[in-house]
Short mmCIF file of C-alpha atoms in Angstrom, two decimals:
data_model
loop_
_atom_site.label_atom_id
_atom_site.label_comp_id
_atom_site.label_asym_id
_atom_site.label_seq_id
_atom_site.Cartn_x
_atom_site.Cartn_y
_atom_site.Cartn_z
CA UNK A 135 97.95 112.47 71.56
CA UNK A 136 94.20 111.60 69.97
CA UNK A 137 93.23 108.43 69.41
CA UNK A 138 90.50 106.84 68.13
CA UNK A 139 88.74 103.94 70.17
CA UNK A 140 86.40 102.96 67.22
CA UNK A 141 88.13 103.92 63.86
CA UNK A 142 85.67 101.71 61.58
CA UNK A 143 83.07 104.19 62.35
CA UNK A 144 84.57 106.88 60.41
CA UNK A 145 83.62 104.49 57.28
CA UNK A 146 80.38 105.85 57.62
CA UNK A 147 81.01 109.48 56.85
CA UNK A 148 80.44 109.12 52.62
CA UNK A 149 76.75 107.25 54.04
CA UNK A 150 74.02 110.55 53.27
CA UNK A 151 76.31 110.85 49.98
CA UNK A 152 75.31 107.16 48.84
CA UNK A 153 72.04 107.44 49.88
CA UNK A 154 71.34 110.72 48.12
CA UNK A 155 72.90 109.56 44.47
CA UNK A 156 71.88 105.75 44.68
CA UNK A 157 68.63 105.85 46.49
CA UNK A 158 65.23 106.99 45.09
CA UNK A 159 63.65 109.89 46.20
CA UNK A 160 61.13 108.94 48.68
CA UNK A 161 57.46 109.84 47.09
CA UNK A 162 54.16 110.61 49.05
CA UNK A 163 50.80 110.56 47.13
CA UNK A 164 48.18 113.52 48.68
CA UNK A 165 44.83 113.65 47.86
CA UNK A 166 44.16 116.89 45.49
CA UNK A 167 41.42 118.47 44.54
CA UNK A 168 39.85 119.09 41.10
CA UNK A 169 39.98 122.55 39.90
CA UNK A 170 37.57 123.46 36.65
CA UNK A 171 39.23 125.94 34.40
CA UNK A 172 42.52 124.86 36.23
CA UNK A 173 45.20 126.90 33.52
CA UNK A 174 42.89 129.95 33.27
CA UNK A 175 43.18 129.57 37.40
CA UNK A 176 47.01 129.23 37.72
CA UNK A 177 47.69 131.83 35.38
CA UNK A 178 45.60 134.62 36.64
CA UNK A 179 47.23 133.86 39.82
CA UNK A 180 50.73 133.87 38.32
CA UNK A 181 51.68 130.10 39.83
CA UNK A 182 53.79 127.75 37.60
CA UNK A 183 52.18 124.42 37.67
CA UNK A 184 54.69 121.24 38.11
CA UNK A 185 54.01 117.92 36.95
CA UNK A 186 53.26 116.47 40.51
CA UNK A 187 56.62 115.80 42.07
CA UNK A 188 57.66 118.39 44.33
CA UNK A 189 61.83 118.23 45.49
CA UNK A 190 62.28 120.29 48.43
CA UNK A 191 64.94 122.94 47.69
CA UNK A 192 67.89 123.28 49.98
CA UNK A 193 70.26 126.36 50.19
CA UNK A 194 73.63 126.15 50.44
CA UNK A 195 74.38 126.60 54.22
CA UNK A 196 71.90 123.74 54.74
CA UNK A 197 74.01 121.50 53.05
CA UNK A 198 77.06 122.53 54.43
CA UNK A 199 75.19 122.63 57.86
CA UNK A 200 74.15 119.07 57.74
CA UNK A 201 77.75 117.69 56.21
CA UNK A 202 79.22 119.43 59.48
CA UNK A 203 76.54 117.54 61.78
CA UNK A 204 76.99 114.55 60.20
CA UNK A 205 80.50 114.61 60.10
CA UNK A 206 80.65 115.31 63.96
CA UNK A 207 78.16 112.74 64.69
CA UNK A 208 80.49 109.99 63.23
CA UNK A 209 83.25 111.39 64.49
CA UNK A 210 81.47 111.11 67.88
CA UNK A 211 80.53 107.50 67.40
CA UNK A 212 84.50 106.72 66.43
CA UNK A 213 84.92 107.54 70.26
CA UNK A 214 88.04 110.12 70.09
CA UNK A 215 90.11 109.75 73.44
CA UNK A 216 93.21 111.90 74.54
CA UNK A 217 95.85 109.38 75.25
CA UNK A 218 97.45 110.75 78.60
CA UNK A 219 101.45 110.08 79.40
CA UNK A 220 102.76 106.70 80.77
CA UNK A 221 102.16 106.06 84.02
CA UNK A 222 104.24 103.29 86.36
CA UNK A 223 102.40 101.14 88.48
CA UNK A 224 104.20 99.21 91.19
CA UNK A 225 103.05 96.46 92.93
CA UNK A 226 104.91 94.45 95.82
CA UNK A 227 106.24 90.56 94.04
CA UNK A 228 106.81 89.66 97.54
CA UNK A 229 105.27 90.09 101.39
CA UNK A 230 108.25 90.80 104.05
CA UNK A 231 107.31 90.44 107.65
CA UNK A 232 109.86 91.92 110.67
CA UNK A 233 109.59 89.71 113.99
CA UNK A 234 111.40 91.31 116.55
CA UNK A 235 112.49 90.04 119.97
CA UNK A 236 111.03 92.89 122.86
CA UNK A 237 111.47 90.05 125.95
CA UNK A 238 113.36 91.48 129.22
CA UNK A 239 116.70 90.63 127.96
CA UNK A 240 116.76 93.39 125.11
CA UNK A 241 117.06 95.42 127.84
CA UNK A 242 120.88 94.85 128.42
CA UNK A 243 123.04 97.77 127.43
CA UNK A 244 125.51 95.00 125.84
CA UNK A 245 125.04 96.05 121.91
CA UNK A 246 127.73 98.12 120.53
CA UNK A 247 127.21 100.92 118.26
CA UNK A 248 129.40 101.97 115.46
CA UNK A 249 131.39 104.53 117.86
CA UNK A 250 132.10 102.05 120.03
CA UNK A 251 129.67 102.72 123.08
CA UNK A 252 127.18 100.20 124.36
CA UNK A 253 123.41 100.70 123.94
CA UNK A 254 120.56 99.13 124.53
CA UNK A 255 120.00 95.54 122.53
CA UNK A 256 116.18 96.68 121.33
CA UNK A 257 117.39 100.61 120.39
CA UNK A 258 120.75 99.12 118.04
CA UNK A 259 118.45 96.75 116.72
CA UNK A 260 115.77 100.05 115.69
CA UNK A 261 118.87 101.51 114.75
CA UNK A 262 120.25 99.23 111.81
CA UNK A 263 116.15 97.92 111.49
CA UNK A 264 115.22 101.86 110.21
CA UNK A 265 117.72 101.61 107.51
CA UNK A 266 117.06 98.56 106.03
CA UNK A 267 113.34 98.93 106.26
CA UNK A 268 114.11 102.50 104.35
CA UNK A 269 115.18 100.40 101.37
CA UNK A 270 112.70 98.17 100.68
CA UNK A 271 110.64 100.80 99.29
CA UNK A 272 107.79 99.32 97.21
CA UNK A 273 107.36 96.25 99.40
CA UNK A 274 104.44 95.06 101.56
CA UNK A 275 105.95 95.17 104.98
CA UNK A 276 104.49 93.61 108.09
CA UNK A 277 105.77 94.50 111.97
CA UNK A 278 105.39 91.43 114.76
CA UNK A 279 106.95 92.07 118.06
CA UNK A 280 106.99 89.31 120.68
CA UNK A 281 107.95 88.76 124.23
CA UNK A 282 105.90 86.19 126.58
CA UNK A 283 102.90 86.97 123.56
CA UNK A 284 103.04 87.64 120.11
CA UNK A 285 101.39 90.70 118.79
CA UNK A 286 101.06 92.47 115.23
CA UNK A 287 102.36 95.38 115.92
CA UNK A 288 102.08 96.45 111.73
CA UNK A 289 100.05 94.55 109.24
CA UNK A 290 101.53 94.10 105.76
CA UNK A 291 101.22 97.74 104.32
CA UNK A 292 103.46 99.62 101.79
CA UNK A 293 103.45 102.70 104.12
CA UNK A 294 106.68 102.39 105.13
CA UNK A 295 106.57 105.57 107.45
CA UNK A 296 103.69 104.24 109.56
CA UNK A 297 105.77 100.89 110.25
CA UNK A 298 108.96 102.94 110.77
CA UNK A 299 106.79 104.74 113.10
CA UNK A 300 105.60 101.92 115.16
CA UNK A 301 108.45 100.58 115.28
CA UNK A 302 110.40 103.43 117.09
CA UNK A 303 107.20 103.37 119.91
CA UNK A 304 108.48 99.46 120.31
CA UNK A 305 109.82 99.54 124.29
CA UNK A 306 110.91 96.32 125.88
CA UNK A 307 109.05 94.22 127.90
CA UNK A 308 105.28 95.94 125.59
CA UNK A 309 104.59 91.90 125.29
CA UNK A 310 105.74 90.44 128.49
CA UNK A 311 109.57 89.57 129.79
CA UNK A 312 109.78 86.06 128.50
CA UNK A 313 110.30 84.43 125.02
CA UNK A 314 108.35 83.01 122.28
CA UNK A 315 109.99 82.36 119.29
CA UNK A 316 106.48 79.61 117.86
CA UNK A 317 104.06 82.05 118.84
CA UNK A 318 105.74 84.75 116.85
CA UNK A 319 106.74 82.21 113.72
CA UNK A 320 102.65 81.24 113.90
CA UNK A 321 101.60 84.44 114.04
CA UNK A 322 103.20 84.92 111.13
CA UNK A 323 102.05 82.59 108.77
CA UNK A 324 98.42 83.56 109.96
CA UNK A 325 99.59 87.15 108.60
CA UNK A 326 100.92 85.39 105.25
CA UNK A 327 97.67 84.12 104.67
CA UNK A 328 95.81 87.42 103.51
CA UNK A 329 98.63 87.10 101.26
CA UNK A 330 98.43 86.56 97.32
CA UNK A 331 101.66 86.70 96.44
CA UNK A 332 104.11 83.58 95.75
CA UNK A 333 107.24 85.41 97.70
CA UNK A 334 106.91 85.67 101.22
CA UNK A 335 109.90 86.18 103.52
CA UNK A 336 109.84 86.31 107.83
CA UNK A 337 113.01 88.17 109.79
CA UNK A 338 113.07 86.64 112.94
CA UNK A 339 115.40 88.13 115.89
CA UNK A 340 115.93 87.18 119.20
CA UNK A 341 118.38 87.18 121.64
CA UNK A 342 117.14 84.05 124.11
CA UNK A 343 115.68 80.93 123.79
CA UNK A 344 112.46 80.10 123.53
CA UNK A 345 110.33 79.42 126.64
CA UNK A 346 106.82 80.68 126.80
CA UNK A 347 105.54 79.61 122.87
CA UNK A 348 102.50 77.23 122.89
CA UNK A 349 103.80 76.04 119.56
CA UNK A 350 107.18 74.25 119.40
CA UNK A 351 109.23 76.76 117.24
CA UNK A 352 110.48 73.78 114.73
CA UNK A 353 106.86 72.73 114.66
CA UNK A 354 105.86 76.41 113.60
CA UNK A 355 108.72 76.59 110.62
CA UNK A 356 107.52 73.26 109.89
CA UNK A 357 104.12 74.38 109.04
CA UNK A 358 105.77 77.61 107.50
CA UNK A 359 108.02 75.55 105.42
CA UNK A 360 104.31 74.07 104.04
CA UNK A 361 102.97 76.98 103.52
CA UNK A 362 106.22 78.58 101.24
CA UNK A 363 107.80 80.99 104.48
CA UNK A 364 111.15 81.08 103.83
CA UNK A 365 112.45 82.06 107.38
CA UNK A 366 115.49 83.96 107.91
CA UNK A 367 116.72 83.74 111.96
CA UNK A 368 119.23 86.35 113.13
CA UNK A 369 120.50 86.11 116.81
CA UNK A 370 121.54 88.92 118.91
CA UNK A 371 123.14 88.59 122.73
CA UNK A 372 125.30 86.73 123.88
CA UNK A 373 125.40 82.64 123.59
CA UNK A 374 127.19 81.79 126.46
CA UNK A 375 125.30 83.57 129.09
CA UNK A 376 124.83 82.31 132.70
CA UNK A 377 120.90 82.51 132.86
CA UNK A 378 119.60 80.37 130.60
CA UNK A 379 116.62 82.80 129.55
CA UNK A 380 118.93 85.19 128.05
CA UNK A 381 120.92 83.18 126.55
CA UNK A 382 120.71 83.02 122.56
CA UNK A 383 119.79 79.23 121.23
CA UNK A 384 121.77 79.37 118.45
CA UNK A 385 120.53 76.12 117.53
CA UNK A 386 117.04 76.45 117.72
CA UNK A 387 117.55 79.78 115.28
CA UNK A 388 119.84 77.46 112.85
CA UNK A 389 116.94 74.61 113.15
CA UNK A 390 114.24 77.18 112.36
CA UNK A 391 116.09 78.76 109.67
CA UNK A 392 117.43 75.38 107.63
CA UNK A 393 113.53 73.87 108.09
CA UNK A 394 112.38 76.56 105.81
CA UNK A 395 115.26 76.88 102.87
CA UNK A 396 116.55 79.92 104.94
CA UNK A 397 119.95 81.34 106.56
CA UNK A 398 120.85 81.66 110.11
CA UNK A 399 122.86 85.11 111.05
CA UNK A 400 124.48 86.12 114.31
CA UNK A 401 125.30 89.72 114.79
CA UNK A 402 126.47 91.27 118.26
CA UNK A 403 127.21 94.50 117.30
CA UNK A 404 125.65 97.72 114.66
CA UNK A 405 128.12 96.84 112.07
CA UNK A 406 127.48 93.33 112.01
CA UNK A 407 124.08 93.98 112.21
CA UNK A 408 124.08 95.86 108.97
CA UNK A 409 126.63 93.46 107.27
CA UNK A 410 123.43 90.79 108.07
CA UNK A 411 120.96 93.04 106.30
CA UNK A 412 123.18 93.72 103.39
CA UNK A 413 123.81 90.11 103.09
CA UNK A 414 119.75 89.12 103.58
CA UNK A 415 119.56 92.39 100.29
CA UNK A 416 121.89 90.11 98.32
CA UNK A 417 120.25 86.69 99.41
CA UNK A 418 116.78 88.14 99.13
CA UNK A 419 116.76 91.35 97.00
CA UNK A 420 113.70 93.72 96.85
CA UNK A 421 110.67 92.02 94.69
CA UNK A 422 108.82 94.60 92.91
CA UNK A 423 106.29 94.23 90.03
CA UNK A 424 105.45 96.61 87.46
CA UNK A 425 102.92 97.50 84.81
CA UNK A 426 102.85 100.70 82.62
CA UNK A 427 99.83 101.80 80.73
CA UNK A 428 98.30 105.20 79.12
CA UNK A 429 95.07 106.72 80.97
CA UNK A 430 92.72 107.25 78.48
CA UNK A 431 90.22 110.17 78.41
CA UNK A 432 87.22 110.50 76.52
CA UNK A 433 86.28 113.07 73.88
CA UNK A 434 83.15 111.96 72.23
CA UNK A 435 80.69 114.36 73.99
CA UNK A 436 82.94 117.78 72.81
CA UNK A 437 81.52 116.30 68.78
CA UNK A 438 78.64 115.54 69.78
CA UNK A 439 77.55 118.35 71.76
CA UNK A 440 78.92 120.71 68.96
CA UNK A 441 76.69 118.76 66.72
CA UNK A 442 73.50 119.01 68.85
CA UNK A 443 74.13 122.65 68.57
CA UNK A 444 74.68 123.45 65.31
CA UNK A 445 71.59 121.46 64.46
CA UNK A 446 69.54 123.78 66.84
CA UNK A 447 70.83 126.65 65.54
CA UNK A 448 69.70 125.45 62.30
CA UNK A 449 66.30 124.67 63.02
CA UNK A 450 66.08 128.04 64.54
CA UNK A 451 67.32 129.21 61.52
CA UNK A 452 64.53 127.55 59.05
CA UNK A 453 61.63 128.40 61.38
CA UNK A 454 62.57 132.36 61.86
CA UNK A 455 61.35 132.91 57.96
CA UNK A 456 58.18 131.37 58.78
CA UNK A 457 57.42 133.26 61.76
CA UNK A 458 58.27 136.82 59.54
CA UNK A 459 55.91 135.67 57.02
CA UNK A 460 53.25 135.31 59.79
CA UNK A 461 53.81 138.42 60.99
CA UNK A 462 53.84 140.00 57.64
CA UNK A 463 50.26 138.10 57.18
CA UNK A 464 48.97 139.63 60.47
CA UNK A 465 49.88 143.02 59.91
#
């Protein structure tokens, strides 16, 4: 589809018309030369004498030549553009960041899968983590894994693959065997901070307590509950376990998660894992923004070029009599 940008412009197109019919002819005075005997002169040289105002004679194809260049011209200035289909833009509403547990105690092969067999606490956890990551599609995603030290292990991107990615090279024990749940929450909000939207959402899973952070965990939702982190805490492991490291503080996750507006979730198996995730989709469904528009492309040069030609070919037109005349004179 053509558009025009500037549609007033084509008002001027009737302009050389007016100015021709309502205008006076513009007049020049010469100097001239007093001729004795000035009839007998003109008629033995067969010349018509006027009565002083000359009017420049145009053909026909000059007037058509110079409606055409005009009319391009104007059309050029009305700035035609070829209005291109709709195209989608999608922009993330919201800013999701993943903080998962990689401390020595992930290493247990206590998790059980969907068949039944026991795996490794860190690879179920990639396992049901891969899918739901899959669906938020469209979303800024960050990756934070922690252990005795926090680390970003995927800033907030929409390239889902790269994060998948990364997260699959996760092994336990990458950020030291202990725990620390503040460090991770703080590193967190520091991530939210390059941030500009309103919606911004933290996983956090563990499966121990925590025992290495500088930063009391309740201290760190505290500040995240200032700076609008809605924190959602999901344990994994067992609760009641004999050393005290391993063992998941319930509590502390519960604390974390109610300080912020958010929801605790326990899950000790793959299918209770993914009932967590579908339940966080319903809590916490996928924020996506987006705008539509038309790409525009310009046209003006194509009617304007056209009428740069045509008005060279016209001038080359006019001036090739005048050089056969010459010629004619010379030979």
């Amino acid at each position: 589809m053509i558009d025009f940008a500037t549609p007033w412009a084509l008002a001027l197109l009737p302009l050389p018309f007016l100015v021709w019919k309502f205008v006076p002819a513009h007049r020049e005075r010469v100097p001239a030369l007093r001729v004795p005997f000035f009839q007998q002169l003109v008629q033995a040289i067969g010349i018509k004498p006027g009565a002083g105002a000359v009017v420049l004679d145009r053909s026909r194809w000059q007037w058509l030549l110079g409606a055409m260049i005009w009319t391009l011209i104007v059309t050029a200035l009305a700035r035609p553009e070829y209005e291109g289909d709709a195209v989608t833009l999608q922009k993330p509403a919201r800013d999701l960041i993943v903080a998962v547990d990689i401390s020595g105690s992930m290493e247990q092969e206590d998790f059980i899968a969907s068949d039944g067999q026991k795996m490794q606490r860190l690879d179920g956890v990639k396992q049901v983590l891969t899918q739901f990551l899959k669906s938020r599609e469209g979303e800024r995603v960050a990756l934070i894994v922690f252990g005795t030290k926090a680390f970003v292990q995927a800033p907030l991107t929409t390239d889902l693959d790269t994060v998948l990615e990364l997260l699959q090279e996760t092994e336990v024990g990458m950020a030291g065997p202990h725990t620390a749940l503040g460090d991770a929450i703080g590193l967190a909000i520091r991530q939210f901070e390059s941030s500009e939207v309103e919606q911004r959402l933290l996983i956090l899973l563990s499966d121990g307590s925590d025992t290495a952070s500088t930063m009391s965990p309740i201290n760190a939702a505290a500040i995240a509950a200032q700076r609008k982190v809605k924190i959602l805490t999901i344990g994994v492991g067992d609760p009641d376990s004999d050393v005290e490291e391993n063992r998941v503080d319930v509590d502390a996750l519960k604390a974390i998660a109610k300080r912020t507006g958010g929801e605790f979730y326990f899950a000790n198996d793959e299918q209770a894992l993914a009932a967590v995730y579908d339940q966080i989709d319903k809590l916490a469904p996928k924020m996506i923004d987006s705008e539509t528009y038309r790409p525009h492309h310009a046209l003006a040069h194509w009617p304007l070029g056209l009428a740069l030609l045509l008005g060279l070919l016209g001038l080359a037109a006019r001036l090739q009599p005048s050089r056969m005349a010459r010629r004619r004179t010379a030979t």
